[in-house]
Tab-separated table of C-alpha atoms in Angstrom:
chain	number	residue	atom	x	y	z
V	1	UNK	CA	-25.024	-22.910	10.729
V	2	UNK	CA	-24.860	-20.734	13.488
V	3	UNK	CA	-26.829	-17.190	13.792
V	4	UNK	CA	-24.182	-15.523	15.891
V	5	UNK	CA	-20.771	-14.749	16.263
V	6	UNK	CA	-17.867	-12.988	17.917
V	7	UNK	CA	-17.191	-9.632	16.562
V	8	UNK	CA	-14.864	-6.422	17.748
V	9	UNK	CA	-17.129	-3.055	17.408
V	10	UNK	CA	-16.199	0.520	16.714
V	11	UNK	CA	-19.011	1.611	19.160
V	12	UNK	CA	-17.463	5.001	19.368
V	13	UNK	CA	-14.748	6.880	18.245
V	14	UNK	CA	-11.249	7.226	20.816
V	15	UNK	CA	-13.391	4.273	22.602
V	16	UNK	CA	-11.722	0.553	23.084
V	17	UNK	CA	-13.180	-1.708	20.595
V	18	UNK	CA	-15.244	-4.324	22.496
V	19	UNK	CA	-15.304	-7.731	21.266
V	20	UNK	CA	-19.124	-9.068	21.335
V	21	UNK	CA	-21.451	-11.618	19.911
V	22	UNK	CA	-23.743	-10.604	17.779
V	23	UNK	CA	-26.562	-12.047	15.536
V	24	UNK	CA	-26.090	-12.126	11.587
V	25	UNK	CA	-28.901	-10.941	9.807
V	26	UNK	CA	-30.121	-12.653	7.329
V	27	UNK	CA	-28.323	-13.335	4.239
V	28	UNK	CA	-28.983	-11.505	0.982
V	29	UNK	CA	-29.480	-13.358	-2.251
V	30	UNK	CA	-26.244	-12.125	-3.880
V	31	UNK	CA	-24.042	-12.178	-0.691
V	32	UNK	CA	-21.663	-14.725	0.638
V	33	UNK	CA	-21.222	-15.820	4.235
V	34	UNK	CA	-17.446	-16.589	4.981
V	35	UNK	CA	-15.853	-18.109	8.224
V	36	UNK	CA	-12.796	-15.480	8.478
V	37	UNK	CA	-9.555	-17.281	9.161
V	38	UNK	CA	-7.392	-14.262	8.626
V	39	UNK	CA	-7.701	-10.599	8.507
V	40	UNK	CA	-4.575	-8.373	8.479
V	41	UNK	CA	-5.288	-5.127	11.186
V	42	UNK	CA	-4.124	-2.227	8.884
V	43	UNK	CA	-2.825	1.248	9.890
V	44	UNK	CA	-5.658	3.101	8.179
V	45	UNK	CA	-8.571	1.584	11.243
V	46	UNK	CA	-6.198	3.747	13.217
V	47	UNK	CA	-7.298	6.378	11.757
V	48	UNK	CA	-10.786	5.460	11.462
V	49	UNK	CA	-10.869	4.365	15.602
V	50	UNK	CA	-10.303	8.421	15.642
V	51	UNK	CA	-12.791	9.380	13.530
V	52	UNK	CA	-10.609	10.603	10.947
V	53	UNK	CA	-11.913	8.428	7.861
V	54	UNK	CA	-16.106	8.741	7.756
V	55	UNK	CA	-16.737	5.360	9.969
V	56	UNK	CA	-20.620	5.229	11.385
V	57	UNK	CA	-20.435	3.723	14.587
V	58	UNK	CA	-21.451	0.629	15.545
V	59	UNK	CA	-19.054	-0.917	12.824
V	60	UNK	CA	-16.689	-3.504	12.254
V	61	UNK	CA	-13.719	-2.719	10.972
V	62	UNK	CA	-11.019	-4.471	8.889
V	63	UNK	CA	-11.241	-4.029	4.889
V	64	UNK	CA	-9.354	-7.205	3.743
V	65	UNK	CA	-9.349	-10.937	4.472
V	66	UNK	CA	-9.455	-14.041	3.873
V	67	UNK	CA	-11.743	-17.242	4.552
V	68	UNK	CA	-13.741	-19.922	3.956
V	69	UNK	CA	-17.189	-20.140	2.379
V	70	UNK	CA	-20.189	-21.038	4.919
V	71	UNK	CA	-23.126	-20.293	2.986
V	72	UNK	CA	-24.171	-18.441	-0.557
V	73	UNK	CA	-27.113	-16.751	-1.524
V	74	UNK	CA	-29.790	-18.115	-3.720
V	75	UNK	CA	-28.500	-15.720	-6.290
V	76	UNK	CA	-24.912	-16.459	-6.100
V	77	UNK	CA	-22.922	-18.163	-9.236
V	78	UNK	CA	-19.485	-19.470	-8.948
V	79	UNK	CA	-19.033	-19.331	-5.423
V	80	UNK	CA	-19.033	-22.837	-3.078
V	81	UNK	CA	-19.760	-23.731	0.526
V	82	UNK	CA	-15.901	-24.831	1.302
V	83	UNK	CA	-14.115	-22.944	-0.800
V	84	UNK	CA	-10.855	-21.060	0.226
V	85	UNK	CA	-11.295	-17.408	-0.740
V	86	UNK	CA	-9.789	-13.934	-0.578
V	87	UNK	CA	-11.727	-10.804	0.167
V	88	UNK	CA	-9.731	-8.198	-1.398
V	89	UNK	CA	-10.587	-4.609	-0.454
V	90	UNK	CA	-12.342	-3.445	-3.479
V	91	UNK	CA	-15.404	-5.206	-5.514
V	92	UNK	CA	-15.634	-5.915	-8.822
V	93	UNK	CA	-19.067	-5.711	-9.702
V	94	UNK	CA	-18.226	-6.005	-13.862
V	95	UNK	CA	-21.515	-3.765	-14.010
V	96	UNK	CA	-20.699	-0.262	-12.875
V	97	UNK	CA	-18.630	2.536	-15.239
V	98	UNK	CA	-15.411	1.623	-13.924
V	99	UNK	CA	-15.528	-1.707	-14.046
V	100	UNK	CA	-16.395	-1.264	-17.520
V	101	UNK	CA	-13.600	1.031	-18.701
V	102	UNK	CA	-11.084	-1.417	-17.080
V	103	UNK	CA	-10.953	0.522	-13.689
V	104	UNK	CA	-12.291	-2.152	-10.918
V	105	UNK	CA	-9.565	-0.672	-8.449
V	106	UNK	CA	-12.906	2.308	-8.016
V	107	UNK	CA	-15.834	-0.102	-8.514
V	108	UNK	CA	-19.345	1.680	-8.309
V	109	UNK	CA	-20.281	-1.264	-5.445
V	110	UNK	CA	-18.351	0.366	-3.154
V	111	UNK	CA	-16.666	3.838	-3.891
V	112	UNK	CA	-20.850	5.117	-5.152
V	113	UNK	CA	-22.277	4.140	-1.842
V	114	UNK	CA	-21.585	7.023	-0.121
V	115	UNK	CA	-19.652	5.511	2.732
V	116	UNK	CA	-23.094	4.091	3.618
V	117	UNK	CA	-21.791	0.511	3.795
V	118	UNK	CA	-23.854	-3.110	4.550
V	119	UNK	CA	-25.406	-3.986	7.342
V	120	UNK	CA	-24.822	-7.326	8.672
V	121	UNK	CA	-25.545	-7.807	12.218
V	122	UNK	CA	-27.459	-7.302	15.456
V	123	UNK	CA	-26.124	-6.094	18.802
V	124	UNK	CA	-27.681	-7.708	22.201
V	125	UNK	CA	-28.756	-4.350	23.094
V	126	UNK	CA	-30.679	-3.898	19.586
V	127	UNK	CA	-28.222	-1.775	17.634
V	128	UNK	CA	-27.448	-2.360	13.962
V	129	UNK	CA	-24.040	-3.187	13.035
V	130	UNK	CA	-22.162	-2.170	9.359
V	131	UNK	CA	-19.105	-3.547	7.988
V	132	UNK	CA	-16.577	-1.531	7.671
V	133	UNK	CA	-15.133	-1.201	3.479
V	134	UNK	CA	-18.285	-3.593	2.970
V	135	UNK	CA	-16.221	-6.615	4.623
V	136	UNK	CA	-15.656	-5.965	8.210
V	137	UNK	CA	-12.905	-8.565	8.257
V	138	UNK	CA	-12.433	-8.248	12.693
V	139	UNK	CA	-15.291	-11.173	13.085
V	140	UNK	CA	-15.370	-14.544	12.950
V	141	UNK	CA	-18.045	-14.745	10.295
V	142	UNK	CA	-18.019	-11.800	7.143
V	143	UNK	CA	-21.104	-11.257	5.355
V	144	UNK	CA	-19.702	-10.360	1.413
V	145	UNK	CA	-21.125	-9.148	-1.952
V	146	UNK	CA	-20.110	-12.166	-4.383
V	147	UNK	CA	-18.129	-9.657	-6.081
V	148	UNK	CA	-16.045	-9.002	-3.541
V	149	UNK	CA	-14.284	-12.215	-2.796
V	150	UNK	CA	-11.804	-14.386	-5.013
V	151	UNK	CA	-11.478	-18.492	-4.595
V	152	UNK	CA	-7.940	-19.428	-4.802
V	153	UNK	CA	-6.441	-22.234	-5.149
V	154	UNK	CA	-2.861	-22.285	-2.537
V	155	UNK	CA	-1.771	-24.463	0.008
V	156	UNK	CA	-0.063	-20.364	1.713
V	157	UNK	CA	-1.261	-19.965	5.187
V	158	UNK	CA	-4.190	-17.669	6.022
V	159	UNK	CA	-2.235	-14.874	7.197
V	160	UNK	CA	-0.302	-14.721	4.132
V	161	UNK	CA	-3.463	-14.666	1.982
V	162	UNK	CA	-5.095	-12.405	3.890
V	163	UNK	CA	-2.400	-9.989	2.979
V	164	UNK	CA	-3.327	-10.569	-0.708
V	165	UNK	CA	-6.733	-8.364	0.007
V	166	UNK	CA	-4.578	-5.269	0.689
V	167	UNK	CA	-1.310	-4.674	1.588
V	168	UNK	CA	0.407	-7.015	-0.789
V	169	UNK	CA	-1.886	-5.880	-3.987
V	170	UNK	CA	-1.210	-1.751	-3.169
V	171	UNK	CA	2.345	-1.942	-2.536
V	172	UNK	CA	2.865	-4.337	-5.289
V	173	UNK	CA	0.449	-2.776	-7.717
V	174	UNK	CA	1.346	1.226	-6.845
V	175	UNK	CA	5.019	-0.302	-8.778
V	176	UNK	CA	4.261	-2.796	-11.743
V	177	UNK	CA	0.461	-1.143	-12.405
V	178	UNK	CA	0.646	2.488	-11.582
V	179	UNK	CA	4.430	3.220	-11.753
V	180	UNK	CA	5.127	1.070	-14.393
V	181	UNK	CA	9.415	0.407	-12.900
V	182	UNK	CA	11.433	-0.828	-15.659
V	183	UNK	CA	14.794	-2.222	-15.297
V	184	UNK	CA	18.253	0.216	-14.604
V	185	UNK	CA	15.337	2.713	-12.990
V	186	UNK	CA	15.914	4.272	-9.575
V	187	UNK	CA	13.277	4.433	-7.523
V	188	UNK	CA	12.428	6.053	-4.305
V	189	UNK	CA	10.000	4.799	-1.429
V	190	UNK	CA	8.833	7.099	0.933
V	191	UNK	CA	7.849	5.085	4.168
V	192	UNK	CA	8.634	1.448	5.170
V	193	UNK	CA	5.575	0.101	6.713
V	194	UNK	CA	4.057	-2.698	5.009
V	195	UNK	CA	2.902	-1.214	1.662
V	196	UNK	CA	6.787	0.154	1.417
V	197	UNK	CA	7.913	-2.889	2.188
V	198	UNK	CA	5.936	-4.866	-0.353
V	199	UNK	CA	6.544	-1.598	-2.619
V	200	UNK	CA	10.512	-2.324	-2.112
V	201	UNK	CA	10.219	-6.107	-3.104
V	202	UNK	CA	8.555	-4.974	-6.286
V	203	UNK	CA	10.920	-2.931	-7.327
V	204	UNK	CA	13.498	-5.147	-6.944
V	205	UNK	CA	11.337	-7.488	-8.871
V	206	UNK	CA	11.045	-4.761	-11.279
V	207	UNK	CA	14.954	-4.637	-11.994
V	208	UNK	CA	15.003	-1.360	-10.435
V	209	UNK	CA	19.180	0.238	-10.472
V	210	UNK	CA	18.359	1.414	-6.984
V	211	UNK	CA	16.197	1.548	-4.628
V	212	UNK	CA	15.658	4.324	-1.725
V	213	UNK	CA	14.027	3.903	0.891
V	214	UNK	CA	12.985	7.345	3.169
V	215	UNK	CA	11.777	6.455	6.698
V	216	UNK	CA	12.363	8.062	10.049
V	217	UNK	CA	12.226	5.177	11.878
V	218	UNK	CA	15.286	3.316	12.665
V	219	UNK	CA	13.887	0.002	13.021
V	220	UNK	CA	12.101	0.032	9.525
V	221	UNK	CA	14.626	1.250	7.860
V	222	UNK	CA	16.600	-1.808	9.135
V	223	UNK	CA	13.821	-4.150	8.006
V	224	UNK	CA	13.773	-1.777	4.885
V	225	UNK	CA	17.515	-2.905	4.006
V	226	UNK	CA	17.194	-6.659	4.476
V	227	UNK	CA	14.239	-6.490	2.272
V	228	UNK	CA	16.299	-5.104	-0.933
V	229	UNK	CA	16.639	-1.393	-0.094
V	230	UNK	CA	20.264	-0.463	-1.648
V	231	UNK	CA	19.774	2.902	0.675
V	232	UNK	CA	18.126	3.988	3.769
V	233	UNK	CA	17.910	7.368	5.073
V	234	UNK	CA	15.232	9.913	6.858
V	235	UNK	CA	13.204	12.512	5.589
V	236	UNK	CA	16.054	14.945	6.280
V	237	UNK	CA	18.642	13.354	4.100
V	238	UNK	CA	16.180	11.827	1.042
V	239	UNK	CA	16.753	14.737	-1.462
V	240	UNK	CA	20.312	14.769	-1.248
V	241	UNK	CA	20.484	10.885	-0.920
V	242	UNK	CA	18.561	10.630	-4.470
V	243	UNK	CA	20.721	13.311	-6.202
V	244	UNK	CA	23.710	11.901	-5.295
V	245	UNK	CA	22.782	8.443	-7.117
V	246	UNK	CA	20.927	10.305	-10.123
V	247	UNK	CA	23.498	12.952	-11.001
V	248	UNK	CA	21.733	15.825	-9.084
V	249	UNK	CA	18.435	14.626	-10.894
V	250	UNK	CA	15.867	12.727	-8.635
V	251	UNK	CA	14.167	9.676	-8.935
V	252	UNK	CA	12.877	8.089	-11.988
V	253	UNK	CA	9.882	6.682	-9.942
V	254	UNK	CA	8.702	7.854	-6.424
V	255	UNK	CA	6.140	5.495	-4.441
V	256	UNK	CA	4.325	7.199	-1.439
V	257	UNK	CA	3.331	4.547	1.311
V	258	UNK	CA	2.417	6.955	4.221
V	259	UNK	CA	0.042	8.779	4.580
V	260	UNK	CA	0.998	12.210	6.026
V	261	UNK	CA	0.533	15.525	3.770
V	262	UNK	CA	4.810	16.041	4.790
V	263	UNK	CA	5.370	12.750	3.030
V	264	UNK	CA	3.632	13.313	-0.283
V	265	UNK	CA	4.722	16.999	-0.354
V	266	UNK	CA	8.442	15.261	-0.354
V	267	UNK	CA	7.979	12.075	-2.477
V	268	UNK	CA	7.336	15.139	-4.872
V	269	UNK	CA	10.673	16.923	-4.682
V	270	UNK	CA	12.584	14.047	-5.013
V	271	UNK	CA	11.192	13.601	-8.150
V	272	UNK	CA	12.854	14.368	-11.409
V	273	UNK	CA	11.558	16.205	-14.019
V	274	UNK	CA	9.429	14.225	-16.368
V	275	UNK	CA	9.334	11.715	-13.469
V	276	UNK	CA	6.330	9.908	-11.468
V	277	UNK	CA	5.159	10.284	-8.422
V	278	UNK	CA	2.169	7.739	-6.810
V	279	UNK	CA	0.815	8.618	-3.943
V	280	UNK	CA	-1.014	5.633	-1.842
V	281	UNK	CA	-1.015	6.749	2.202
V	282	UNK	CA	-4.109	8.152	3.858
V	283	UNK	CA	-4.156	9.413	7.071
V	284	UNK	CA	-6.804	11.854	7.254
V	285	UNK	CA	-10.183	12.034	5.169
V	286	UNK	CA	-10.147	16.170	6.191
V	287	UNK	CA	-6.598	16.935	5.385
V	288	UNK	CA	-5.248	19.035	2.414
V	289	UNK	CA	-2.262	18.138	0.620
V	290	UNK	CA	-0.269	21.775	-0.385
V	291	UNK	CA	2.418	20.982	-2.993
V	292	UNK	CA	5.475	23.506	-4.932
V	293	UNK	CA	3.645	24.298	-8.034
V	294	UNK	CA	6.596	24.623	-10.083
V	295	UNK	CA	7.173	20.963	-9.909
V	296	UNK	CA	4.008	19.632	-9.456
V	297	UNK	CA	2.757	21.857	-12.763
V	298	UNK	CA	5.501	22.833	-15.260
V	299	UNK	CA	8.432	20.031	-15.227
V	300	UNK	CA	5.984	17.546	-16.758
V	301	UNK	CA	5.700	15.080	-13.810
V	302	UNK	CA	2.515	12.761	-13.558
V	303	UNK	CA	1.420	12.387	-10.167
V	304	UNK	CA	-1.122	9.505	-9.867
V	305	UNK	CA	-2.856	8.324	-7.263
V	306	UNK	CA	-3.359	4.356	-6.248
V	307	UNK	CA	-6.351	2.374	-4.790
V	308	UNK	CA	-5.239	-0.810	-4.082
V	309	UNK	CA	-2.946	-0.863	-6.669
V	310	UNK	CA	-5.347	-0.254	-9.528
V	311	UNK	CA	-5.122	-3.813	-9.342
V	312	UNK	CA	-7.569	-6.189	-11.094
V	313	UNK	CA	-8.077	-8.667	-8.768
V	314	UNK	CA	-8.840	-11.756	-11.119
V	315	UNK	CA	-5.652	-11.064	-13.345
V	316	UNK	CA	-3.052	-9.969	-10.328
V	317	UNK	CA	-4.033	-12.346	-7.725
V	318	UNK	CA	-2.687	-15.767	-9.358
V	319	UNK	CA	0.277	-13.648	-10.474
V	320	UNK	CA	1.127	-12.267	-6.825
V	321	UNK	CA	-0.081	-15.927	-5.684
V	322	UNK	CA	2.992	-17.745	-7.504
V	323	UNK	CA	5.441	-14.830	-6.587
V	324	UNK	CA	4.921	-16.072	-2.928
V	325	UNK	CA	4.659	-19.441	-3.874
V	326	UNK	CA	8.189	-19.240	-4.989
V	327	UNK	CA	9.586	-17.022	-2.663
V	328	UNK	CA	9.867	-13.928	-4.827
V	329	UNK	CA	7.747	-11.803	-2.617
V	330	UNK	CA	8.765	-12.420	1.253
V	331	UNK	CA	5.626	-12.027	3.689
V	332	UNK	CA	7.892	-13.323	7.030
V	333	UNK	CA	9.444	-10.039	7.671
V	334	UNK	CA	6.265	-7.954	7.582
V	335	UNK	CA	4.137	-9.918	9.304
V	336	UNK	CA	5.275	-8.940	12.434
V	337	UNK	CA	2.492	-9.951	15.269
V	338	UNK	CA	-0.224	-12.456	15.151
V	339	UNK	CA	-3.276	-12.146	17.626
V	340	UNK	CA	-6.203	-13.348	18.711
V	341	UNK	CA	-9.602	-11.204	18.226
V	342	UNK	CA	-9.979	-10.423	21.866
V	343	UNK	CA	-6.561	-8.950	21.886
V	344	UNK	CA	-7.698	-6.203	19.370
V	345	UNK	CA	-7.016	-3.336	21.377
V	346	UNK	CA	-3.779	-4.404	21.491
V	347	UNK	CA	-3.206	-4.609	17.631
V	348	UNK	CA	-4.663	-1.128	17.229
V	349	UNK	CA	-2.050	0.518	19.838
V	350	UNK	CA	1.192	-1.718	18.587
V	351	UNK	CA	0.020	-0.395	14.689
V	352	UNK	CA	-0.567	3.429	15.656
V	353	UNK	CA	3.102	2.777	18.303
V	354	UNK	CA	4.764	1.461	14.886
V	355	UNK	CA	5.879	-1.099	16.434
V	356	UNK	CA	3.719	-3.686	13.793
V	357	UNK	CA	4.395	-3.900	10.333
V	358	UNK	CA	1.132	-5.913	10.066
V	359	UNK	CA	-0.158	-7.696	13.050
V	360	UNK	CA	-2.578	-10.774	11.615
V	361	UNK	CA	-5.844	-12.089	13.473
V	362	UNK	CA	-5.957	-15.635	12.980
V	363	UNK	CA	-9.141	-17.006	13.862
């Protein structure tokens, strides 16, 4: 195959991503080349485009995809030139300590590296490009641990299994895994971009009495209502929004999808006591979350926090597969954009604009 391909690189941070070719280096024994057919842009290379997350420029972003199989390493088991796959976000090496106490969602293979992640390719001018969350999903060709990608067998479209690596398994997960909804529950969700969103269906799913949905934009809230929501409202009207459906309690379950210190702080007080609270947004590696200590430390709340769901990718993903398959989970309303590479700059202003719920490369 082919040495080179078409990439978009983080050369600098605040700087327009350029889209290049580049030369692959070569291929490890235990990685996986994959010809990307879909990779979802996500809000969080926002933040890393600023500098905000750790990124070491020249990298590709994009943390989640999906593909087909070009070429394995001499090492690799399992895996097949042709084979439709998902590359979920996280590894699962099966090796490291998590892994082995039934935690893959913080697998050693990526979250012990240090944020020093692979390199995988070659810039004209002679500079040595990373990938981004080890899959740097915004190329035409991804360079993967085996452990890090998932053959399926669907006849969904690439964009929809694309989501599968991300957005889909954290908003779906942070409910059924980390949250735990049971039916006659209410449950609040605190932001509506596309982890809400998938966050809402769940909880619908779930059997959840009611579910609240606290955004400040008007337009997601809308999308937030069609989707299942049985209330909308802003920030300023959540707490009394909640009481008034919980006799002056709060919600049973609270799911935080974004990001900003303001958010978590209030997915908090609209808590009950003895409630929980799961907090999945990131906006800003730096940033310091302050929170009431009252609530947060003697009304016997847990507060978890979710990686991707805590999912584990090889028991979820046919489950979240045949929820799709049937229509249970809706992708058509959250994918809201789909682009070309070279329109990448684009993407990355409509996302940090809000004016995608996810925008989709489809190569």
């Amino acid at each position: 195959m082919t040495r080179t391909m078409r990439a978009a690189l983080l050369r600098g941070f605040d700087q327009p991503l350029t889209v290049e070719e580049v030369e692959l280096l070569d291929l490890a024994p235990t990685r996986v080349l994959v010809r990307t057919k879909a990779t979802p842009f996500c809000s969080t290379d926002v933040a890393s485009f600023h500098g905000r997350l750790g990124k070491v420029p020249p990298t590709i972003l994009g943390h989640a995809s999906a593909g087909e199989v070009v070429e394995v390493g001499s090492m690799v088991r399992g895996i097949e030139v042709g084979q439709r796959v998902v590359v979920p976000g996280t590894p699962e090496c099966g090796n490291c300590f998590y892994c082995g106490i039934g935690r893959p969602d913080q697998c050693g293979e990526l979250f012990d590296i240090g944020g020093v992640y692979p390199d995988v390719a070659r810039t004209a001018d002679g500079l040595v490009v990373n990938a981004a969350g080890c899959v740097g999903g915004y190329a035409e060709i991804m360079n993967i641990s085996q452990h890090q990608l998932l053959p399926v067998d669907t006849d969904l479209p690439w964009e929809v299994l694309s989501l599968l690596g991300c957005g889909i398994t954290t908003g779906v997960g942070a409910v059924l895994n980390v949250a735990r909804v049971r039916p006659e529950e209410v449950v609040a969700v605190v932001g509506a971009g596309h982890l809400g969103l998938w966050a809402v269906q769940a909880a619908r799913l779930a059997g959840a009495l009611e579910v609240i949905v606290v955004e400040p934009d008007e337009e997601r809230r809308r999308v937030a209502q069609s989707m299942g929501a049985t209330r909308v409202v802003g920030p300023e009207d959540a707490l009394e929004a909640v009481r008034a459906v919980t006799q002056g309690r709060g919600a049973d379950k609270v799911i935080e999808a974004a990001g900003p210190p303001a958010a978590q702080r209030l997915a908090l007080e609209i808590s009950r006591r003895a409630g929980t609270v799961v907090l999945s947004g990131l906006k800003d590696a730096a940033v310091e979350v302050a929170l009431p200590q009252v609530p947060f430390a003697v009304q016997s709340r847990q507060v978890l926090s979710t990686q991707n769901g805590n999912v584990r990718m090889r028991r979820d993903l046919p489950a979240y597969i045949r929820l799709l398959e049937r229509g249970a989970l809706d992708p058509k309303p959250i994918v809201t954009a789909t682009y070309p590479l070279d329109d990448i700059n684009t993407a990355l202003q409509r996302s940090e604009r809000l004016e995608d719920l996810s925008g989709v490369f489809v190569f």
